Amino acid sequence: MPALVGRACTAVGLIDIAAGVFPRFRHSRMHTLAEVLPGALGPFAAALSLSAGVLLLLLAHGLKRHKRRAWRASVVLLPAGIVGQLGYRHSLLGTALSLLLLGLLLRHRDQFAALPDPRSRWRALANFVLMGAGSIGLGLVIVSAHPHRTIGDPGLADRLEHVLYGLFGLTGPVGYRGTVDGTVAYSLGSLGLLTALTTIYLAFRPEHPAARLTGDDERRLRALLDRHGGRDSLGHFALRRDKGVVFSPSGKAAVCYRVVSGVMLASGDPVGDVEAWPGAIERFMDEAKAHSWTPAVMGCSETGGQVWTRETGLDALELGDEAVVDVPDFSLRGRAMRNVRQMVGRIERAGYETRVRRVRDLSADELEGIRRAADEWRGTDTERGFSMALGRIGDPADGDAVVATAHKRDDRAEQVPRPRDDRAPGPRGGRRQEPQGDPPAGRPDDTRPQDNRPYGDLKAVLHFVPWGPDGMSLDLMRRDRSADPGMNELLIVAALRAAPALGVVRVSLNFAMFRSALARGERLGAGPVLRGWRALLVFLSRWFQIESLYRFNAKFQPRWEPRYVVFRSTGDLPRIGLAAMRAEGFVSLSLPRPLHRLRRHRPPQPCTHVTGATADHGVRTA
């Protein structure tokens, strides 16, 4: 019923707008008589009908989502629209439709009980921009809807000027015969007043901020991860502080989520004891129902998908595969690893060295330098990641996290005596050595240029979060764009080599969307449908790095663990997909920042080769 009421509200709103704008639509014998009566009843009724129609259009989506406040506003606005219909258009049909919709709202009022969504003050600015643009567009239609009553032949510039003046209640350059001048003035003034009032309301109404992890929530989640964190490689990402959380009645399980565009997105499996998952899932679904949010789960495991579908009746669809490397089985030997082996060897000979340490073993100054470098090398203004990114580095509470860094050794430290010409290039394209003896003219003996080295010898960073007591999960990959290609391969190999000393036996790498489709589509004998699907994914990889993630992960010969998206109906998938892309940072609907942070130390040359799956945006994403 709410969906039907929402569509009916849209129809009535359009009728009210048309009644206030188009003369032929509102023409009747009673209207002809009303035009010659004294007073401003006709123009006022036209403005009232127009305003009610615009507001009903804005409320239609809220009615479809069972929102209580949208219901209340509609019940107030419909009588105003009826007054406009009777007072200006005198339409019995339009009045009957409005009365029918009002009756439906009152009859089914118990179905409109959803609570408000999270909101912020930015909604007021967005409303001002959108409503202002819509008012100007509709105002041009109003000004141009009376060609036979217009004095002269005003151009587009004159009409636009008349609209802008009219929105502020002033008289513009366009003139009309008869009472049309008053009707246009009242209509434009009502649009301007409507824009101002809705913006003021949104700016000063009480905020309903998005859910965030409290200190107590984080403490309880960490306790659950200490006992059950080894079950899911994405468990530690539940500690993102921009997520909300619901706990099971027993407190032994929890579901973390974020609300984006009316979609309640959970990520990964529930945290905690599997036997308590149903209680946490039930709380999650109750919260979604209370706010009329669309429930969805991104990146859950096969076990998690089975529990979600069994407990809620939702459907599941394979989203892709997670690459997991078993450390005892990893080796650079063999033909399959030749590409990685050669790349790592070449970079090591070029003068790079690696360090793999726990966060708690790094000094505060070094952590701060790594954080600043990772932020500088992000490549985008938007921090990306949601389901498979922690969103922070070096927090004292994340002392078990692992940081792998790549450093470029100083050229002078690489100098070694040579029996022949010291200026000859190094083996396999290594850097050329300076001749021993006095330094070149213009360069001090104990220094080297630092203009392009704001972070010293640091060239790349990988951050891993704990996966239970014996695993770690890749969080982000960042590198200096002036560094040699292959930094990500070098650091992953370094992390895998250092894993035994850290007590780590399994490492989760990037997530590869639609990995199975890409793999099967390139096999001999693949059918036309599968080949076509693979071709589409390759095409989309130009923007979303679908194929490059798969190719990069496959270099390390991992085992593939499927991940799923859980959803209510197929019709929800486009909306869920857009919400997930917004949560991950691939789509931004926010206004551009007026001032961008100055990047004083950005290398002057762009990167000509991006190695690794997430070198530009720096997080593993779903």
Coordinates of C-alpha atoms in Angstrom, one line a residue:
M1 CA 0.0 0.0 0.0
P2 CA 2.7 2.6 0.8
A3 CA 4.1 2.2 -2.8
L4 CA 0.7 2.7 -4.3
V5 CA 0.1 5.8 -2.0
G6 CA 3.5 7.2 -3.1
R7 CA 2.7 6.8 -6.8
A8 CA -0.8 8.4 -6.2
C9 CA 1.0 11.3 -4.3
T10 CA 3.2 11.9 -7.3
A11 CA 0.2 12.0 -9.7
V12 CA -1.7 14.4 -7.5
G13 CA 1.4 16.6 -7.1
L14 CA 1.8 16.8 -10.9
I15 CA -1.9 17.6 -11.3
D16 CA -1.6 20.4 -8.8
I17 CA 1.5 21.8 -10.5
A18 CA -0.2 21.7 -13.9
A19 CA -3.3 23.4 -12.5
G20 CA -1.2 26.3 -11.2
V21 CA 0.9 26.7 -14.4
F22 CA -0.9 25.9 -17.6
P23 CA -4.0 28.1 -18.5
R24 CA -5.6 25.5 -20.7
F25 CA -5.3 22.8 -18.1
R26 CA -7.3 24.8 -15.6
H27 CA -9.8 26.3 -18.0
S28 CA -13.5 26.1 -17.1
R29 CA -16.6 28.3 -17.2
M30 CA -16.3 28.9 -13.4
H31 CA -12.7 30.0 -14.0
T32 CA -13.8 32.6 -16.5
L33 CA -16.2 34.0 -14.0
A34 CA -13.6 33.9 -11.2
E35 CA -11.1 36.0 -13.3
V36 CA -13.4 39.0 -13.3
L37 CA -14.2 38.9 -9.5
P38 CA -12.4 41.4 -7.3
G39 CA -9.5 40.4 -5.1
A40 CA -6.6 38.0 -5.6
L41 CA -8.4 34.7 -5.0
G42 CA -7.4 33.4 -8.4
P43 CA -3.6 34.2 -8.3
F44 CA -3.4 33.1 -4.7
A45 CA -5.1 29.8 -5.4
A46 CA -2.8 29.2 -8.3
A47 CA 0.3 29.8 -6.1
L48 CA -1.2 27.5 -3.4
S49 CA -1.9 24.7 -5.9
L50 CA 1.6 25.0 -7.3
S51 CA 3.3 25.0 -3.9
A52 CA 1.3 22.0 -2.7
G53 CA 2.1 20.1 -5.9
V54 CA 5.9 20.7 -5.5
L55 CA 5.8 19.6 -1.9
L56 CA 3.8 16.5 -2.6
L57 CA 6.4 15.5 -5.2
L58 CA 9.1 15.8 -2.6
L59 CA 7.1 13.8 -0.1
A60 CA 6.2 10.9 -2.5
H61 CA 9.5 9.1 -1.9
G62 CA 9.1 9.3 1.8
L63 CA 5.6 7.8 1.6
K64 CA 6.9 4.9 -0.4
R65 CA 9.4 4.3 2.4
H66 CA 6.7 4.3 5.1
K67 CA 8.0 7.5 6.7
R68 CA 5.8 8.9 9.5
R69 CA 6.8 12.5 8.9
A70 CA 6.1 12.3 5.2
W71 CA 2.6 11.0 6.1
R72 CA 2.0 13.9 8.5
A73 CA 3.1 16.5 6.0
S74 CA 1.0 15.0 3.2
V75 CA -2.1 15.0 5.4
V76 CA -1.6 18.7 5.9
L77 CA -0.8 19.6 2.3
L78 CA -3.6 17.7 0.6
P79 CA -6.4 20.0 1.9
A80 CA -4.3 23.0 0.7
G81 CA -4.1 21.5 -2.7
I82 CA -7.9 20.9 -2.6
V83 CA -8.4 24.6 -1.9
G84 CA -6.2 25.5 -4.8
Q85 CA -8.1 23.1 -7.1
L86 CA -11.5 24.5 -6.1
G87 CA -10.4 28.1 -5.9
Y88 CA -8.6 28.4 -9.2
R89 CA -9.1 25.5 -11.5
H90 CA -12.5 24.4 -10.1
S91 CA -11.8 20.8 -11.1
L92 CA -14.1 18.3 -9.5
L93 CA -11.8 15.4 -10.8
G94 CA -8.7 16.9 -9.3
T95 CA -10.5 17.5 -6.0
A96 CA -11.8 13.9 -6.0
L97 CA -8.3 12.5 -6.6
S98 CA -6.9 14.6 -3.7
L99 CA -9.7 13.5 -1.4
L100 CA -9.2 9.9 -2.4
L101 CA -5.5 10.1 -1.6
L102 CA -6.3 11.8 1.7
G103 CA -8.7 9.0 2.6
L104 CA -6.0 6.3 1.8
L105 CA -3.5 8.0 4.0
L106 CA -5.9 8.2 6.9
R107 CA -7.2 4.6 6.4
H108 CA -3.7 3.1 6.3
R109 CA -1.9 5.5 8.8
D110 CA -0.6 2.5 10.8
Q111 CA 1.6 1.5 7.8
F112 CA 3.5 4.8 8.0
A113 CA 5.6 4.5 11.1
A114 CA 9.2 4.5 9.9
L115 CA 11.7 6.6 11.9
P116 CA 13.8 9.4 10.2
D117 CA 17.1 8.6 8.4
P118 CA 20.4 9.9 9.6
R119 CA 20.9 13.5 8.3
S120 CA 23.2 16.5 8.6
R121 CA 23.2 20.2 7.9
W122 CA 24.6 19.6 4.4
R123 CA 21.1 18.5 3.4
A124 CA 20.0 22.2 3.7
L125 CA 22.7 23.3 1.2
A126 CA 21.9 20.5 -1.2
N127 CA 18.2 21.5 -0.9
F128 CA 18.9 25.1 -1.7
V129 CA 20.9 24.2 -4.8
L130 CA 18.4 21.6 -6.1
M131 CA 15.3 23.5 -5.2
G132 CA 16.8 26.7 -6.6
A133 CA 17.6 25.1 -9.9
G134 CA 14.1 23.5 -10.0
S135 CA 12.4 26.8 -9.2
I136 CA 14.2 28.6 -12.0
G137 CA 13.3 25.8 -14.5
L138 CA 9.7 25.7 -13.4
G139 CA 9.6 29.5 -13.3
L140 CA 10.7 29.7 -17.0
V141 CA 7.8 27.4 -17.8
I142 CA 5.4 29.7 -15.8
V143 CA 6.6 32.8 -17.6
S144 CA 6.4 31.2 -21.0
A145 CA 3.0 29.5 -20.4
H146 CA 1.0 32.7 -21.5
P147 CA 2.1 33.5 -25.0
H148 CA -1.2 35.2 -26.0
R149 CA -1.2 37.5 -22.9
T150 CA 2.5 38.5 -23.1
I151 CA 3.3 42.1 -24.0
G152 CA 5.9 42.2 -26.8
D153 CA 8.3 39.4 -27.6
P154 CA 10.7 39.1 -24.6
G155 CA 13.8 36.9 -25.2
L156 CA 15.2 34.2 -23.1
A157 CA 17.4 36.6 -21.1
D158 CA 14.4 38.8 -20.3
R159 CA 12.4 35.7 -19.2
L160 CA 15.2 34.4 -17.0
E161 CA 15.6 37.9 -15.5
H162 CA 11.9 38.0 -14.8
V163 CA 12.1 34.6 -13.1
L164 CA 15.0 35.6 -10.9
Y165 CA 13.3 38.9 -9.8
G166 CA 10.0 37.1 -9.3
L167 CA 11.6 34.5 -6.9
F168 CA 12.5 37.4 -4.7
G169 CA 9.0 38.9 -4.9
L170 CA 10.1 41.7 -7.3
T171 CA 8.7 42.8 -10.7
G172 CA 10.7 41.7 -13.8
P173 CA 10.8 43.1 -17.3
V174 CA 8.1 40.9 -18.8
G175 CA 4.6 42.3 -18.9
Y176 CA 1.2 40.6 -19.3
R177 CA -2.4 41.6 -20.1
G178 CA -5.2 41.2 -17.7
T179 CA -4.8 39.3 -14.4
V180 CA -2.0 37.0 -15.7
D181 CA 0.6 39.4 -14.4
G182 CA -0.6 38.8 -10.8
T183 CA -0.9 35.0 -11.4
V184 CA 2.8 34.8 -12.6
A185 CA 4.0 37.0 -9.8
Y186 CA 2.2 35.0 -7.1
S187 CA 3.5 31.7 -8.6
L188 CA 7.1 32.8 -8.8
G189 CA 7.0 34.3 -5.3
S190 CA 5.6 31.1 -3.9
L191 CA 8.4 29.1 -5.5
G192 CA 11.0 31.4 -4.0
L193 CA 9.3 31.3 -0.6
L194 CA 9.1 27.5 -0.8
T195 CA 12.9 27.3 -1.5
A196 CA 13.7 29.6 1.4
L197 CA 11.4 27.9 3.9
T198 CA 12.5 24.3 3.1
T199 CA 16.1 25.3 3.3
I200 CA 15.6 27.1 6.6
Y201 CA 13.7 24.1 8.0
L202 CA 16.4 21.6 7.0
A203 CA 19.1 23.9 8.4
F204 CA 17.6 24.3 11.8
R205 CA 15.8 21.0 12.4
P206 CA 17.3 18.7 15.0
E207 CA 20.0 16.4 13.5
H208 CA 19.8 12.7 13.5
P209 CA 23.5 11.8 13.0
A210 CA 24.6 8.6 11.5
A211 CA 25.4 5.8 13.9
R212 CA 29.0 5.6 15.1
L213 CA 30.9 3.2 17.2
T214 CA 31.1 4.3 20.8
G215 CA 33.9 3.5 23.1
D216 CA 31.8 0.8 24.8
D217 CA 30.8 -0.7 21.4
E218 CA 34.4 -0.9 20.3
R219 CA 35.4 -2.5 23.6
R220 CA 32.7 -5.2 23.2
L221 CA 33.6 -5.8 19.6
R222 CA 37.3 -6.3 20.4
A223 CA 36.3 -8.8 23.1
L224 CA 34.3 -10.7 20.5
L225 CA 37.2 -10.6 18.0
D226 CA 39.6 -11.9 20.7
R227 CA 37.5 -15.0 21.0
H228 CA 36.1 -15.5 17.5
G229 CA 38.2 -13.2 15.2
G230 CA 39.9 -16.0 13.4
R231 CA 36.6 -17.0 11.7
D232 CA 36.4 -14.2 9.2
S233 CA 39.2 -12.2 7.6
L234 CA 37.0 -9.1 7.5
G235 CA 36.2 -9.2 11.2
H236 CA 38.7 -6.5 12.2
F237 CA 37.1 -4.1 9.7
A238 CA 34.0 -4.1 11.9
L239 CA 36.1 -1.7 14.1
R240 CA 35.7 1.2 11.6
R241 CA 34.4 4.1 13.7
D242 CA 32.0 5.3 11.0
K243 CA 29.9 2.2 11.3
G244 CA 26.9 1.5 13.6
V245 CA 26.5 -1.8 15.4
V246 CA 23.6 -3.9 16.8
F247 CA 24.3 -6.7 19.3
S248 CA 22.4 -10.0 19.8
P249 CA 20.3 -10.2 23.0
S250 CA 23.0 -12.3 24.6
G251 CA 25.8 -9.9 23.5
K252 CA 27.7 -12.8 22.0
A253 CA 27.4 -11.6 18.4
A254 CA 27.1 -8.3 16.5
V255 CA 26.4 -6.9 13.1
C256 CA 28.1 -3.7 12.0
Y257 CA 26.5 -1.5 9.3
R258 CA 26.3 1.9 7.6
V259 CA 23.2 3.5 6.2
V260 CA 23.7 5.0 2.7
S261 CA 20.8 6.4 0.6
G262 CA 18.3 4.4 2.6
V263 CA 20.2 1.1 2.3
M264 CA 21.4 -0.5 5.5
L265 CA 24.7 -2.1 4.5
A266 CA 26.3 -4.7 6.6
S267 CA 29.8 -5.9 5.8
G268 CA 31.3 -9.3 6.1
D269 CA 29.9 -11.9 8.5
P270 CA 28.5 -11.1 11.9
V271 CA 31.1 -10.8 14.6
G272 CA 31.1 -13.3 17.4
D273 CA 29.8 -16.8 18.2
V274 CA 28.0 -18.4 15.2
E275 CA 25.3 -19.8 17.5
A276 CA 24.4 -16.2 18.4
W277 CA 24.4 -14.8 14.9
P278 CA 20.6 -15.3 14.4
G279 CA 19.9 -13.0 17.4
A280 CA 22.2 -10.2 16.0
I281 CA 20.7 -10.7 12.5
E282 CA 17.2 -10.3 13.9
R283 CA 18.1 -7.1 15.6
F284 CA 19.6 -5.8 12.4
M285 CA 16.4 -6.6 10.5
D286 CA 14.3 -5.0 13.2
E287 CA 16.3 -1.8 12.9
A288 CA 16.0 -1.8 9.1
K289 CA 12.2 -2.2 9.4
A290 CA 11.9 0.5 12.0
H291 CA 13.5 3.0 9.7
S292 CA 12.2 1.5 6.4
W293 CA 15.8 0.9 5.2
T294 CA 16.6 -1.6 2.6
P295 CA 18.7 -4.4 4.2
A296 CA 21.8 -5.7 2.4
V297 CA 25.0 -7.5 3.2
M298 CA 28.3 -7.0 1.3
G299 CA 31.1 -9.5 1.2
C300 CA 29.8 -12.2 3.6
S301 CA 31.3 -15.7 3.5
E302 CA 29.5 -18.8 2.3
T303 CA 28.7 -19.7 5.9
G304 CA 27.5 -16.2 6.6
G305 CA 25.4 -16.2 3.5
Q306 CA 23.7 -19.4 4.5
V307 CA 22.8 -18.0 8.0
W308 CA 21.6 -14.7 6.6
T309 CA 19.3 -16.4 4.0
R310 CA 18.0 -19.0 6.4
E311 CA 17.1 -16.5 9.1
T312 CA 15.7 -13.7 7.0
G313 CA 14.5 -15.2 3.7
L314 CA 16.8 -12.9 1.8
D315 CA 18.6 -14.0 -1.4
A316 CA 22.3 -14.3 -2.0
L317 CA 24.4 -13.8 -5.1
E318 CA 28.1 -14.6 -5.5
L319 CA 30.0 -11.3 -5.7
G320 CA 33.6 -12.4 -6.2
D321 CA 36.4 -14.1 -4.5
E322 CA 38.9 -13.3 -1.8
A323 CA 42.6 -14.2 -2.4
V324 CA 44.1 -16.1 0.6
V325 CA 47.7 -17.2 0.7
D326 CA 48.7 -20.0 3.0
V327 CA 52.1 -18.9 4.3
P328 CA 53.7 -22.4 4.7
D329 CA 52.9 -23.2 1.1
F330 CA 54.2 -19.9 -0.4
S331 CA 57.4 -20.0 -2.4
L332 CA 58.9 -17.9 -5.2
R333 CA 60.3 -21.0 -6.8
G334 CA 58.7 -22.5 -9.9
R335 CA 57.6 -21.3 -13.3
A336 CA 54.2 -20.0 -12.0
M337 CA 56.0 -17.5 -9.8
R338 CA 58.7 -16.4 -12.3
N339 CA 57.1 -13.0 -13.0
V340 CA 56.9 -12.1 -9.3
R341 CA 60.4 -13.5 -8.7
Q342 CA 62.0 -11.5 -11.5
M343 CA 60.2 -8.3 -10.5
V344 CA 61.2 -8.6 -6.9
G345 CA 64.8 -9.4 -7.7
R346 CA 65.0 -6.4 -10.1
I347 CA 63.7 -4.0 -7.5
E348 CA 66.0 -5.3 -4.8
R349 CA 68.9 -4.8 -7.1
A350 CA 67.7 -1.3 -7.8
G351 CA 68.5 -0.4 -4.2
Y352 CA 65.2 -1.0 -2.3
E353 CA 64.9 -2.7 1.1
T354 CA 61.8 -3.7 3.1
R355 CA 60.8 -3.7 6.8
V356 CA 57.9 -5.6 8.2
R357 CA 56.9 -4.8 11.8
R358 CA 54.0 -4.7 14.2
V359 CA 52.5 -1.2 14.7
R360 CA 53.3 -1.4 18.4
D361 CA 57.0 -1.7 17.5
L362 CA 57.2 1.5 15.5
S363 CA 58.0 4.9 17.1
A364 CA 55.4 7.6 17.2
D365 CA 57.5 9.8 14.8
E366 CA 57.8 7.0 12.2
L367 CA 54.1 6.2 12.5
E368 CA 53.2 9.8 11.9
G369 CA 55.5 9.9 8.8
I370 CA 53.8 6.8 7.5
R371 CA 50.4 8.2 8.1
R372 CA 51.2 11.5 6.3
A373 CA 52.8 9.6 3.4
A374 CA 49.9 7.3 3.0
D375 CA 47.5 10.2 2.9
E376 CA 49.6 12.1 0.4
W377 CA 49.9 9.0 -1.9
R378 CA 46.2 8.2 -1.8
G379 CA 45.7 9.6 -5.3
T380 CA 42.0 10.7 -4.7
D381 CA 40.4 13.3 -2.5
T382 CA 38.0 10.7 -1.2
E383 CA 39.1 8.0 1.3
R384 CA 37.9 4.8 -0.3
G385 CA 36.9 1.6 1.4
F386 CA 34.1 0.3 3.7
S387 CA 33.8 -3.4 3.9
M388 CA 37.5 -4.2 3.5
A389 CA 39.2 -1.1 4.8
L390 CA 39.9 0.1 8.4
G391 CA 40.2 3.8 7.5
R392 CA 43.2 4.5 9.9
I393 CA 46.8 3.6 10.4
G394 CA 48.8 3.4 13.6
D395 CA 46.0 3.7 16.2
P396 CA 47.3 2.6 19.6
A397 CA 44.4 0.2 19.9
D398 CA 45.5 -1.6 16.7
G399 CA 49.0 -2.5 18.0
D400 CA 48.8 -6.0 16.5
A401 CA 48.4 -4.6 13.0
V402 CA 51.4 -5.1 10.6
V403 CA 53.0 -2.4 8.5
A404 CA 55.3 -3.3 5.6
T405 CA 57.4 -0.4 4.2
A406 CA 59.7 -0.1 1.3
H407 CA 62.8 2.2 1.5
K408 CA 65.2 3.4 -1.2
R409 CA 68.8 3.1 -0.1
D410 CA 70.9 6.2 -0.6
D411 CA 72.9 6.1 -3.8
R412 CA 76.1 6.8 -1.9
A413 CA 75.5 3.8 0.3
E414 CA 75.4 1.6 -2.8
Q415 CA 78.8 2.6 -4.0
V416 CA 81.2 -0.4 -4.1
P417 CA 84.7 -0.5 -5.6
R418 CA 84.8 -1.7 -9.2
P419 CA 87.8 -3.0 -11.2
R420 CA 86.6 -1.2 -14.3
D421 CA 84.7 2.0 -15.2
D422 CA 82.6 3.1 -12.2
R423 CA 80.3 5.0 -14.4
A424 CA 79.0 1.9 -16.2
P425 CA 75.4 1.0 -15.6
G426 CA 74.6 -1.6 -12.9
P427 CA 73.6 -5.1 -13.8
R428 CA 70.2 -5.6 -15.4
G429 CA 69.5 -1.9 -15.6
G430 CA 70.5 -1.0 -12.0
R431 CA 71.2 2.7 -11.2
R432 CA 74.4 4.1 -12.4
Q433 CA 77.1 4.7 -9.7
E434 CA 78.8 7.9 -9.1
P435 CA 82.7 7.7 -9.5
Q436 CA 84.5 7.4 -6.2
G437 CA 86.6 10.2 -4.9
D438 CA 85.5 13.8 -4.8
P439 CA 81.8 14.5 -5.2
P440 CA 80.5 16.2 -8.4
A441 CA 80.7 19.9 -8.5
G442 CA 77.7 21.7 -6.9
R443 CA 76.8 18.8 -4.6
P444 CA 78.0 18.8 -0.9
D445 CA 80.0 15.8 0.2
D446 CA 77.5 14.8 3.0
T447 CA 74.2 15.6 1.5
R448 CA 72.0 14.9 -1.6
P449 CA 69.0 16.7 -3.0
Q450 CA 65.9 16.3 -0.8
D451 CA 63.3 18.4 -2.8
N452 CA 61.6 15.3 -4.1
R453 CA 62.0 13.2 -0.9
P454 CA 59.5 14.7 1.6
Y455 CA 59.3 11.4 3.4
G456 CA 62.9 10.5 3.4
D457 CA 63.7 7.1 1.9
L458 CA 60.1 5.8 2.4
K459 CA 58.6 4.8 -1.0
A460 CA 55.6 2.4 -0.3
V461 CA 53.4 1.2 2.5
L462 CA 51.2 -1.8 3.1
H463 CA 49.0 -2.1 6.1
F464 CA 47.6 -5.4 7.4
V465 CA 45.0 -5.8 10.2
P466 CA 44.8 -8.9 12.4
W467 CA 42.8 -11.9 11.3
G468 CA 42.6 -13.9 14.5
P469 CA 45.7 -14.9 16.4
D470 CA 47.5 -16.4 13.3
G471 CA 46.5 -14.4 10.3
M472 CA 46.4 -10.9 8.8
S473 CA 44.3 -9.2 6.2
L474 CA 45.5 -6.6 3.8
D475 CA 44.0 -3.2 4.5
L476 CA 45.6 -0.7 2.2
M477 CA 48.4 -0.3 -0.4
R478 CA 50.0 3.1 -1.0
R479 CA 53.2 4.0 -2.9
D480 CA 55.1 7.1 -4.0
R481 CA 54.3 7.6 -7.7
S482 CA 57.9 8.4 -8.4
A483 CA 59.0 5.0 -7.1
D484 CA 59.9 2.2 -9.4
P485 CA 57.1 -0.1 -10.6
G486 CA 56.6 -3.3 -8.5
M487 CA 56.4 -1.8 -5.0
N488 CA 53.3 -3.7 -4.1
E489 CA 54.7 -7.1 -5.3
L490 CA 57.9 -6.4 -3.3
L491 CA 56.0 -5.6 -0.1
I492 CA 53.6 -8.5 -0.3
V493 CA 56.5 -10.9 -0.8
A494 CA 58.3 -9.3 2.1
A495 CA 55.2 -9.6 4.3
L496 CA 54.8 -13.3 3.4
R497 CA 58.5 -14.0 4.1
A498 CA 58.2 -12.2 7.5
A499 CA 54.9 -13.9 8.4
P500 CA 56.4 -17.0 10.2
A501 CA 58.4 -14.7 12.5
L502 CA 55.2 -12.8 13.3
G503 CA 53.2 -16.0 14.0
V504 CA 51.1 -15.6 10.9
V505 CA 50.2 -18.7 8.8
R506 CA 47.6 -17.1 6.4
V507 CA 47.3 -13.8 4.7
S508 CA 44.2 -12.4 3.0
L509 CA 44.9 -10.2 0.0
N510 CA 42.7 -8.2 -2.3
F511 CA 39.1 -9.0 -3.2
A512 CA 38.5 -9.8 -6.9
M513 CA 34.9 -9.0 -8.1
F514 CA 33.4 -11.6 -10.5
R515 CA 36.7 -13.5 -10.5
S516 CA 35.1 -16.8 -11.5
A517 CA 33.4 -15.2 -14.5
L518 CA 36.7 -13.7 -15.7
A519 CA 38.5 -17.0 -15.2
R520 CA 35.9 -19.2 -16.9
G521 CA 35.3 -16.7 -19.7
E522 CA 38.9 -16.9 -20.9
R523 CA 39.1 -20.7 -20.9
L524 CA 39.0 -22.7 -24.1
G525 CA 35.4 -23.7 -25.1
A526 CA 33.7 -20.9 -23.1
G527 CA 30.3 -20.2 -24.5
P528 CA 29.2 -16.9 -26.1
V529 CA 27.2 -15.7 -23.0
L530 CA 30.2 -16.3 -20.7
R531 CA 32.6 -14.6 -23.2
G532 CA 30.2 -11.7 -23.6
W533 CA 30.0 -11.3 -19.8
R534 CA 33.8 -11.4 -19.5
A535 CA 34.1 -8.8 -22.3
L536 CA 31.7 -6.5 -20.4
L537 CA 33.8 -6.9 -17.2
V538 CA 37.0 -6.1 -19.0
F539 CA 35.4 -3.0 -20.4
L540 CA 34.2 -1.9 -17.0
S541 CA 37.7 -2.5 -15.7
R542 CA 38.8 0.7 -17.3
W543 CA 37.1 2.5 -14.4
F544 CA 36.7 -0.1 -11.6
Q545 CA 39.9 -2.2 -11.9
I546 CA 37.9 -5.5 -11.9
E547 CA 40.3 -7.4 -14.2
S548 CA 43.5 -5.9 -12.8
L549 CA 42.5 -6.9 -9.2
Y550 CA 42.1 -10.5 -10.4
R551 CA 45.3 -10.5 -12.3
F552 CA 47.3 -9.0 -9.5
N553 CA 46.0 -11.4 -6.9
A554 CA 46.5 -14.4 -9.2
K555 CA 50.3 -13.7 -9.3
F556 CA 50.7 -15.1 -5.8
Q557 CA 48.9 -18.4 -6.5
P558 CA 46.3 -18.0 -3.7
R559 CA 43.3 -20.1 -2.9
W560 CA 40.0 -18.4 -3.7
E561 CA 37.3 -17.9 -1.0
P562 CA 33.9 -16.9 -2.5
R563 CA 32.1 -13.8 -1.1
Y564 CA 28.5 -13.0 -1.5
V565 CA 26.0 -10.1 -1.5
V566 CA 22.7 -10.7 0.4
F567 CA 19.7 -8.8 -0.7
R568 CA 15.9 -8.7 -0.4
S569 CA 14.8 -8.7 -4.1
T570 CA 16.3 -8.3 -7.5
G571 CA 14.7 -4.9 -7.9
D572 CA 16.8 -3.7 -4.9
L573 CA 20.2 -4.6 -6.6
P574 CA 20.7 -1.3 -8.5
R575 CA 20.0 0.7 -5.4
I576 CA 22.2 -1.5 -3.3
G577 CA 25.0 -1.3 -5.9
L578 CA 24.9 2.5 -5.9
A579 CA 24.9 2.6 -2.1
A580 CA 27.8 0.2 -1.9
M581 CA 29.8 2.3 -4.4
R582 CA 29.1 5.4 -2.4
A583 CA 30.1 3.6 0.8
E584 CA 33.3 2.4 -0.9
G585 CA 34.1 5.9 -2.2
F586 CA 33.8 5.2 -5.9
V587 CA 30.8 7.4 -6.3
S588 CA 30.4 10.7 -4.5
L589 CA 27.2 12.7 -4.5
S590 CA 28.5 15.4 -2.2
L591 CA 29.3 18.9 -3.2
P592 CA 32.9 19.5 -4.3
R593 CA 35.2 20.9 -1.6
P594 CA 35.8 24.7 -2.1
L595 CA 39.4 24.4 -1.1
H596 CA 41.7 21.5 -1.9
R597 CA 44.6 20.7 0.2
L598 CA 47.9 21.9 -1.3
R599 CA 50.2 19.1 -2.4
R600 CA 53.5 20.9 -2.2
H601 CA 55.5 17.7 -2.5
R602 CA 53.7 16.1 -5.4
P603 CA 56.2 14.6 -7.8
P604 CA 56.2 16.7 -11.0
Q605 CA 55.9 13.7 -13.4
P606 CA 52.8 11.6 -13.4
C607 CA 53.1 7.9 -12.8
T608 CA 53.4 6.0 -16.1
H609 CA 53.0 2.5 -14.7
V610 CA 50.8 1.5 -11.8
T611 CA 51.7 -1.8 -10.4
G612 CA 49.3 -3.6 -8.2
A613 CA 45.6 -3.7 -7.8
T614 CA 45.0 -0.6 -5.6
A615 CA 48.0 1.6 -6.2
D616 CA 46.0 4.6 -6.9
H617 CA 43.2 4.5 -4.4
G618 CA 45.0 2.5 -1.9
V619 CA 42.4 0.1 -0.3
R620 CA 41.2 -3.4 -0.9
T621 CA 37.5 -3.0 -1.9
A622 CA 34.5 -5.0 -2.8

